């Protein structure tokens, strides 16, 4: 029982899911692509995650199809079945990647003509 509680309490976004949705997410430990339908409730503005063939997560995609590549890929398999753990990694990488994109834009702002 303690393991199930730990899984749900480590990622705050799980509190916005129904019990059925949470059980579905927690049961999909072998294929992280199967949780895509629940991402909108867990992460604001994120519709899908971008995967490469080895099931590494390489970016995030909004409902408007805007894509932000992750600074570093995330390997959900390293979480050893703890979905909440790799969801936390996704959350941290989202923030880091957006910060990196903004920083890159600020650096290029002075160098690139405004029309480009």
mmCIF file of C-alpha atoms in Angstrom:
data_model
loop_
_atom_site.group_PDB
_atom_site.id
_atom_site.type_symbol
_atom_site.label_atom_id
_atom_site.label_comp_id
_atom_site.label_asym_id
_atom_site.label_seq_id
_atom_site.Cartn_x
_atom_site.Cartn_y
_atom_site.Cartn_z
ATOM 1 C CA UNK A 1 0.000 0.000 0.000
ATOM 2 C CA UNK A 2 2.780 2.445 0.816
ATOM 3 C CA UNK A 3 4.198 2.078 -2.698
ATOM 4 C CA UNK A 4 0.874 3.099 -4.267
ATOM 5 C CA UNK A 5 0.597 6.117 -2.007
ATOM 6 C CA UNK A 6 4.179 7.136 -2.787
ATOM 7 C CA UNK A 7 3.481 6.932 -6.509
ATOM 8 C CA UNK A 8 0.483 9.212 -6.267
ATOM 9 C CA UNK A 9 1.927 11.734 -3.839
ATOM 10 C CA UNK A 10 5.217 12.342 -5.636
ATOM 11 C CA UNK A 11 3.545 14.127 -8.579
ATOM 12 C CA UNK A 12 0.990 16.799 -7.678
ATOM 13 C CA UNK A 13 -0.742 16.632 -11.081
ATOM 14 C CA UNK A 14 -2.234 13.277 -10.104
ATOM 15 C CA UNK A 15 -4.648 15.077 -7.757
ATOM 16 C CA UNK A 16 -6.532 16.432 -10.789
ATOM 17 C CA UNK A 17 -7.369 12.938 -12.048
ATOM 18 C CA UNK A 18 -10.262 10.676 -11.178
ATOM 19 C CA UNK A 19 -9.483 7.399 -9.442
ATOM 20 C CA UNK A 20 -10.080 5.502 -12.694
ATOM 21 C CA UNK A 21 -7.719 7.773 -14.642
ATOM 22 C CA UNK A 22 -5.050 7.476 -11.964
ATOM 23 C CA UNK A 23 -5.305 3.684 -11.928
ATOM 24 C CA UNK A 24 -5.047 3.627 -15.720
ATOM 25 C CA UNK A 25 -1.883 5.756 -15.649
ATOM 26 C CA UNK A 26 -0.279 3.745 -12.852
ATOM 27 C CA UNK A 27 -0.998 0.500 -14.688
ATOM 28 C CA UNK A 28 0.771 1.658 -17.878
ATOM 29 C CA UNK A 29 4.304 1.234 -16.572
ATOM 30 C CA UNK A 30 5.750 -0.605 -19.574
ATOM 31 C CA UNK A 31 4.631 1.733 -22.378
ATOM 32 C CA UNK A 32 4.745 5.439 -21.478
ATOM 33 C CA UNK A 33 2.991 6.362 -24.746
ATOM 34 C CA UNK A 34 -0.257 4.972 -23.326
ATOM 35 C CA UNK A 35 -0.607 7.840 -20.830
ATOM 36 C CA UNK A 36 -0.800 10.493 -23.587
ATOM 37 C CA UNK A 37 -4.581 10.864 -23.231
ATOM 38 C CA UNK A 38 -4.182 12.040 -19.620
ATOM 39 C CA UNK A 39 -1.434 14.604 -20.150
ATOM 40 C CA UNK A 40 -3.820 17.558 -20.589
ATOM 41 C CA UNK A 41 -5.095 17.042 -17.051
ATOM 42 C CA UNK A 42 -1.632 16.620 -15.557
ATOM 43 C CA UNK A 43 0.274 19.354 -17.434
ATOM 44 C CA UNK A 44 -1.343 22.621 -18.451
ATOM 45 C CA UNK A 45 -0.978 23.351 -22.158
ATOM 46 C CA UNK A 46 0.611 20.012 -23.051
ATOM 47 C CA UNK A 47 -1.306 17.693 -25.368
ATOM 48 C CA UNK A 48 1.372 15.120 -26.162
ATOM 49 C CA UNK A 49 4.952 14.181 -25.536
ATOM 50 C CA UNK A 50 7.374 13.560 -28.372
ATOM 51 C CA UNK A 51 9.002 10.110 -28.296
ATOM 52 C CA UNK A 52 11.813 8.469 -30.199
ATOM 53 C CA UNK A 53 11.720 4.763 -30.989
ATOM 54 C CA UNK A 54 13.435 3.687 -27.762
ATOM 55 C CA UNK A 55 10.568 5.309 -25.817
ATOM 56 C CA UNK A 56 12.725 8.226 -24.724
ATOM 57 C CA UNK A 57 10.850 11.489 -24.382
ATOM 58 C CA UNK A 58 12.438 14.237 -26.470
ATOM 59 C CA UNK A 59 9.938 17.099 -26.349
ATOM 60 C CA UNK A 60 6.461 18.398 -25.651
ATOM 61 C CA UNK A 61 3.659 19.318 -28.039
ATOM 62 C CA UNK A 62 0.793 21.711 -27.291
ATOM 63 C CA UNK A 63 -2.803 21.381 -28.491
ATOM 64 C CA UNK A 64 -1.910 23.980 -31.148
ATOM 65 C CA UNK A 65 0.896 21.674 -32.404
ATOM 66 C CA UNK A 66 3.645 23.941 -31.052
ATOM 67 C CA UNK A 67 6.684 21.843 -30.185
ATOM 68 C CA UNK A 68 9.416 22.528 -27.665
ATOM 69 C CA UNK A 69 12.325 20.077 -27.781
ATOM 70 C CA UNK A 70 13.656 18.956 -24.419
ATOM 71 C CA UNK A 71 17.156 20.065 -23.486
ATOM 72 C CA UNK A 72 17.919 16.444 -22.547
ATOM 73 C CA UNK A 73 15.882 13.326 -23.316
ATOM 74 C CA UNK A 74 14.031 11.507 -20.538
ATOM 75 C CA UNK A 75 14.078 7.732 -20.276
ATOM 76 C CA UNK A 76 10.922 6.587 -18.424
ATOM 77 C CA UNK A 77 12.403 3.085 -18.073
ATOM 78 C CA UNK A 78 14.905 4.449 -15.542
ATOM 79 C CA UNK A 79 11.977 5.162 -13.181
ATOM 80 C CA UNK A 80 11.456 1.381 -12.885
ATOM 81 C CA UNK A 81 7.691 1.501 -13.255
ATOM 82 C CA UNK A 82 7.114 4.561 -11.087
ATOM 83 C CA UNK A 83 5.064 6.755 -13.399
ATOM 84 C CA UNK A 84 4.983 9.598 -10.878
ATOM 85 C CA UNK A 85 8.771 9.680 -10.869
ATOM 86 C CA UNK A 86 9.141 10.130 -14.631
ATOM 87 C CA UNK A 87 6.218 12.591 -14.660
ATOM 88 C CA UNK A 88 8.255 14.689 -12.214
ATOM 89 C CA UNK A 89 11.233 14.422 -14.562
ATOM 90 C CA UNK A 90 9.014 15.581 -17.436
ATOM 91 C CA UNK A 91 7.800 18.528 -15.360
ATOM 92 C CA UNK A 92 11.353 19.590 -14.492
ATOM 93 C CA UNK A 93 12.531 19.158 -18.093
ATOM 94 C CA UNK A 94 9.578 21.213 -19.374
ATOM 95 C CA UNK A 95 10.612 24.132 -17.194
ATOM 96 C CA UNK A 96 14.300 23.763 -18.037
ATOM 97 C CA UNK A 97 13.651 23.480 -21.778
ATOM 98 C CA UNK A 98 11.354 26.514 -21.929
ATOM 99 C CA UNK A 99 13.914 28.493 -19.922
ATOM 100 C CA UNK A 100 16.641 27.424 -22.383
ATOM 101 C CA UNK A 101 14.516 28.414 -25.407
ATOM 102 C CA UNK A 102 13.771 31.813 -23.867
ATOM 103 C CA UNK A 103 17.450 32.339 -23.043
ATOM 104 C CA UNK A 104 18.414 31.446 -26.613
ATOM 105 C CA UNK A 105 15.835 33.902 -27.941
ATOM 106 C CA UNK A 106 17.177 36.668 -25.735
ATOM 107 C CA UNK A 107 20.717 36.023 -26.945
ATOM 108 C CA UNK A 108 19.686 35.995 -30.612
ATOM 109 C CA UNK A 109 17.443 39.060 -30.295
ATOM 110 C CA UNK A 110 20.367 41.461 -30.631
ATOM 111 C CA UNK A 111 22.004 39.547 -33.483
ATOM 112 C CA UNK A 112 19.106 38.524 -35.735
ATOM 113 C CA UNK A 113 17.216 41.211 -37.669
ATOM 114 C CA UNK A 114 13.725 41.655 -36.265
ATOM 115 C CA UNK A 115 11.971 40.600 -39.481
ATOM 116 C CA UNK A 116 13.584 37.151 -39.240
#
